[in-house]
Every structure is written in structure tokens, then in C-alpha cells.
DNA sequence: CGTATGACGTGCA
DNA sequence: GTGCACGCCATAC
């Protein structure tokens, strides 16, 4: 797990704790992580994140858009449709 | 150590 | 409701 900063570790913790069938926005994750002012960094951390243990696909934008996914946005949409049971857009 | 980037968010036209 | 621009934080180079 290497040397993650408290920020990243916290973000991973929160994202990993997201219950199935639910999703959080980047800003919400940052807020839950304890860094509500660094919602920007949340997306960056997840982007560079290579940990498959982190359901980063459950984190979407506040715009209601899916956002992105380092494994493929298409994959993220599929996961959201299957796990979060959400509608397209 | 300094600069640039990015899976964002909000504001304004 | 949609599009463009700016601001923001942390990380990577």
C-alpha cells in the first residue's frame, strides 16, 4: 500500500466504504474524507490510483455526469448501471 | 524547489 | 438548459 499521504489514504477509505447501490460525488467524498476544500485533488488521486480495491466508479461528478475512469468511462457507466442501478444521465 | 496537469466545481453569458 | 472561463487543491514531473 506504500506511502500514501493522509489525504489519499482518507479518500481511499471513504470510497472503499461506499455502500453498494449508492454513489458519492467528488466533493462529497472530499467532505467525508475530511478535506472538503480539496475536492479537486480527490479526482486527481483517483485518476492516478491503480488500486482495483477502490470502487472509484462509485464516485461521480456533482453535475450528474459520470465523470471519467482510468479503466474506461464506458466501464464505469456499465458498473453504475449494474450496481448503482441508475439511469443513463 | 518550481511548474504544469487533471476523473472538478461554480459563475457568468 | 447549454457553453465558456476561471479558480482550486494535491500530485507528478
PDB file of C-alpha atoms (C1' of nucleotides) in Angstrom:
ATOM      1  CA  UNK A   1       0.000   0.000   0.000  1.00  0.00           C
ATOM      2  CA  UNK A   2       3.086   2.062   0.036  1.00  0.00           C
ATOM      3  CA  UNK A   3       3.341   5.564   1.266  1.00  0.00           C
ATOM      4  CA  UNK A   4       0.139   7.336   0.717  1.00  0.00           C
ATOM      5  CA  UNK A   5      -0.467  10.749   2.099  1.00  0.00           C
ATOM      6  CA  UNK A   6      -3.143  11.196   4.752  1.00  0.00           C
ATOM      7  CA  UNK A   7      -5.239  12.831   2.104  1.00  0.00           C
ATOM      8  CA  UNK A   8      -5.111   9.973  -0.350  1.00  0.00           C
ATOM      9  CA  UNK A   9      -5.445   7.350   2.372  1.00  0.00           C
ATOM     10  CA  UNK A  10      -8.559   9.080   3.644  1.00  0.00           C
ATOM     11  CA  UNK A  11     -10.040   9.318   0.173  1.00  0.00           C
ATOM     12  CA  UNK A  12      -9.451   5.619  -0.436  1.00  0.00           C
ATOM     13  CA  UNK A  13     -11.013   4.828   2.901  1.00  0.00           C
ATOM     14  CA  UNK A  14     -14.167   6.793   2.151  1.00  0.00           C
ATOM     15  CA  UNK A  15     -14.523   5.482  -1.396  1.00  0.00           C
ATOM     16  CA  UNK A  16     -13.962   1.961  -0.184  1.00  0.00           C
ATOM     17  CA  UNK A  17     -16.707   2.454   2.392  1.00  0.00           C
ATOM     18  CA  UNK A  18     -19.285   3.490  -0.153  1.00  0.00           C
ATOM     19  CA  UNK A  19     -22.196   1.011   0.205  1.00  0.00           C
ATOM     20  CA  UNK A  20     -23.242  -0.886  -2.876  1.00  0.00           C
ATOM     21  CA  UNK A  21     -26.164   0.668  -4.651  1.00  0.00           C
ATOM     22  CA  UNK A  22     -25.028   4.146  -3.666  1.00  0.00           C
ATOM     23  CA  UNK A  23     -22.645   6.679  -5.039  1.00  0.00           C
ATOM     24  CA  UNK A  24     -20.946   9.858  -3.909  1.00  0.00           C
ATOM     25  CA  UNK A  25     -19.738  12.924  -5.702  1.00  0.00           C
ATOM     26  CA  UNK A  26     -16.111  14.004  -5.682  1.00  0.00           C
ATOM     27  CA  UNK A  27     -16.962  16.903  -3.444  1.00  0.00           C
ATOM     28  CA  UNK A  28     -18.914  14.659  -1.098  1.00  0.00           C
ATOM     29  CA  UNK A  29     -16.027  12.229  -0.891  1.00  0.00           C
ATOM     30  CA  UNK A  30     -13.642  15.044  -0.120  1.00  0.00           C
ATOM     31  CA  UNK A  31     -16.016  16.265   2.534  1.00  0.00           C
ATOM     32  CA  UNK A  32     -16.352  12.830   4.105  1.00  0.00           C
ATOM     33  CA  UNK A  33     -12.625  12.356   3.884  1.00  0.00           C
ATOM     34  CA  UNK A  34     -12.150  15.483   5.919  1.00  0.00           C
ATOM     35  CA  UNK A  35     -10.880  17.652   3.056  1.00  0.00           C
ATOM     36  CA  UNK A  36     -13.983  19.450   1.732  1.00  0.00           C
ATOM     37  CA  UNK A  37     -11.768  22.115   0.206  1.00  0.00           C
ATOM     38  CA  UNK A  38      -9.705  19.647  -1.794  1.00  0.00           C
ATOM     39  CA  UNK A  39     -12.426  18.049  -3.856  1.00  0.00           C
ATOM     40  CA  UNK A  40     -10.133  18.806  -6.823  1.00  0.00           C
ATOM     41  CA  UNK A  41      -7.375  16.607  -5.526  1.00  0.00           C
ATOM     42  CA  UNK A  42      -9.874  13.792  -4.978  1.00  0.00           C
ATOM     43  CA  UNK A  43     -10.322  13.346  -8.697  1.00  0.00           C
ATOM     44  CA  UNK A  44      -6.590  13.562  -9.227  1.00  0.00           C
ATOM     45  CA  UNK A  45      -5.854  10.918  -6.628  1.00  0.00           C
ATOM     46  CA  UNK A  46      -8.409   8.526  -8.059  1.00  0.00           C
ATOM     47  CA  UNK A  47      -7.121   9.169 -11.538  1.00  0.00           C
ATOM     48  CA  UNK A  48      -3.610   8.150 -10.667  1.00  0.00           C
ATOM     49  CA  UNK A  49      -4.960   5.425  -8.442  1.00  0.00           C
ATOM     50  CA  UNK A  50      -4.235   1.918  -9.699  1.00  0.00           C
ATOM     51  CA  UNK A  51      -5.862   0.110  -6.788  1.00  0.00           C
ATOM     52  CA  UNK A  52      -8.664  -2.210  -8.038  1.00  0.00           C
ATOM     53  CA  UNK A  53      -9.794  -2.475  -4.447  1.00  0.00           C
ATOM     54  CA  UNK A  54     -11.132   1.028  -4.730  1.00  0.00           C
ATOM     55  CA  UNK A  55     -14.622   1.231  -6.300  1.00  0.00           C
ATOM     56  CA  UNK A  56     -13.765   4.581  -7.759  1.00  0.00           C
ATOM     57  CA  UNK A  57     -16.547   4.023 -10.260  1.00  0.00           C
ATOM     58  CA  UNK A  58     -18.994   4.891  -7.483  1.00  0.00           C
ATOM     59  CA  UNK A  59     -17.667   8.422  -7.461  1.00  0.00           C
ATOM     60  CA  UNK A  60     -19.311  10.735  -9.947  1.00  0.00           C
ATOM     61  CA  UNK A  61     -19.498  14.458 -10.597  1.00  0.00           C
ATOM     62  CA  UNK A  62     -21.962  16.810  -8.981  1.00  0.00           C
ATOM     63  CA  UNK A  63     -23.237  17.666 -12.440  1.00  0.00           C
ATOM     64  CA  UNK A  64     -24.883  14.275 -12.543  1.00  0.00           C
ATOM     65  CA  UNK A  65     -22.358  13.154 -15.100  1.00  0.00           C
ATOM     66  CA  UNK A  66     -20.296  10.030 -14.633  1.00  0.00           C
ATOM     67  CA  UNK A  67     -17.035  11.867 -14.947  1.00  0.00           C
ATOM     68  CA  UNK A  68     -14.187   9.626 -16.021  1.00  0.00           C
ATOM     69  CA  UNK A  69     -12.442   6.388 -15.256  1.00  0.00           C
ATOM     70  CA  UNK A  70      -8.859   5.305 -15.767  1.00  0.00           C
ATOM     71  CA  UNK A  71     -10.168   1.921 -16.887  1.00  0.00           C
ATOM     72  CA  UNK A  72     -12.587   3.428 -19.369  1.00  0.00           C
ATOM     73  CA  UNK A  73     -15.605   5.663 -18.895  1.00  0.00           C
ATOM     74  CA  UNK A  74     -17.690   3.062 -20.662  1.00  0.00           C
ATOM     75  CA  UNK A  75     -16.785   0.531 -17.996  1.00  0.00           C
ATOM     76  CA  UNK A  76     -17.715   2.955 -15.284  1.00  0.00           C
ATOM     77  CA  UNK A  77     -21.107   3.574 -16.823  1.00  0.00           C
ATOM     78  CA  UNK A  78     -21.730  -0.140 -17.033  1.00  0.00           C
ATOM     79  CA  UNK A  79     -20.780  -0.616 -13.390  1.00  0.00           C
ATOM     80  CA  UNK A  80     -23.016   2.229 -12.320  1.00  0.00           C
ATOM     81  CA  UNK A  81     -25.932   0.860 -14.286  1.00  0.00           C
ATOM     82  CA  UNK A  82     -25.421  -2.571 -12.783  1.00  0.00           C
ATOM     83  CA  UNK A  83     -24.504  -1.719  -9.203  1.00  0.00           C
ATOM     84  CA  UNK A  84     -25.941   1.679  -8.538  1.00  0.00           C
ATOM     85  CA  UNK A  85     -28.977   0.975 -10.646  1.00  0.00           C
ATOM     86  CA  UNK A  86     -29.016   4.436 -12.092  1.00  0.00           C
ATOM     87  CA  UNK A  87     -30.409   5.648 -15.352  1.00  0.00           C
ATOM     88  CA  UNK A  88     -28.366   6.967 -18.195  1.00  0.00           C
ATOM     89  CA  UNK A  89     -27.713  10.612 -17.435  1.00  0.00           C
TER      90      UNK A  89
ATOM     91  C1'  DC B   1      12.051  23.548  -5.294  1.00  0.00           C
ATOM     92  C1'  DG B   2       9.086  25.233  -9.111  1.00  0.00           C
ATOM     93  C1'  DT B   3       5.892  24.389 -12.894  1.00  0.00           C
ATOM     94  C1'  DA B   4       2.159  22.056 -15.179  1.00  0.00           C
ATOM     95  C1'  DT B   5      -1.560  18.953 -15.118  1.00  0.00           C
ATOM     96  C1'  DG B   6      -6.224  16.892 -14.005  1.00  0.00           C
ATOM     97  C1'  DA B   7     -11.612  11.549 -13.215  1.00  0.00           C
ATOM     98  C1'  DC B   8     -13.886  19.025 -10.633  1.00  0.00           C
ATOM     99  C1'  DG B   9     -16.979  22.921  -9.254  1.00  0.00           C
ATOM    100  C1'  DT B  10     -19.043  27.246  -9.653  1.00  0.00           C
ATOM    101  C1'  DG B  11     -20.112  31.536 -12.017  1.00  0.00           C
ATOM    102  C1'  DC B  12     -21.405  34.194 -15.904  1.00  0.00           C
ATOM    103  C1'  DA B  13     -23.059  34.914 -20.917  1.00  0.00           C
TER     104       DA B  13
ATOM    105  C1'  DG C   1     -30.605  24.393 -20.421  1.00  0.00           C
ATOM    106  C1'  DT C   2     -26.064  24.839 -22.667  1.00  0.00           C
ATOM    107  C1'  DG C   3     -21.329  26.638 -23.328  1.00  0.00           C
ATOM    108  C1'  DC C   4     -17.093  29.031 -21.946  1.00  0.00           C
ATOM    109  C1'  DA C   5     -13.768  30.595 -18.493  1.00  0.00           C
ATOM    110  C1'  DC C   6     -11.747  30.907 -14.069  1.00  0.00           C
ATOM    111  C1'  DG C   7     -10.407  29.081  -9.614  1.00  0.00           C
ATOM    112  C1'  DC C   8      -8.980  25.358  -6.679  1.00  0.00           C
ATOM    113  C1'  DC C   9      -6.250  21.519  -4.275  1.00  0.00           C
ATOM    114  C1'  DA C  10      -2.857  17.813  -4.300  1.00  0.00           C
ATOM    115  C1'  DT C  11       0.180  15.018  -7.028  1.00  0.00           C
ATOM    116  C1'  DA C  12       3.599  14.114 -10.577  1.00  0.00           C
ATOM    117  C1'  DC C  13       7.426  15.537 -13.272  1.00  0.00           C
TER     118       DC C  13
END
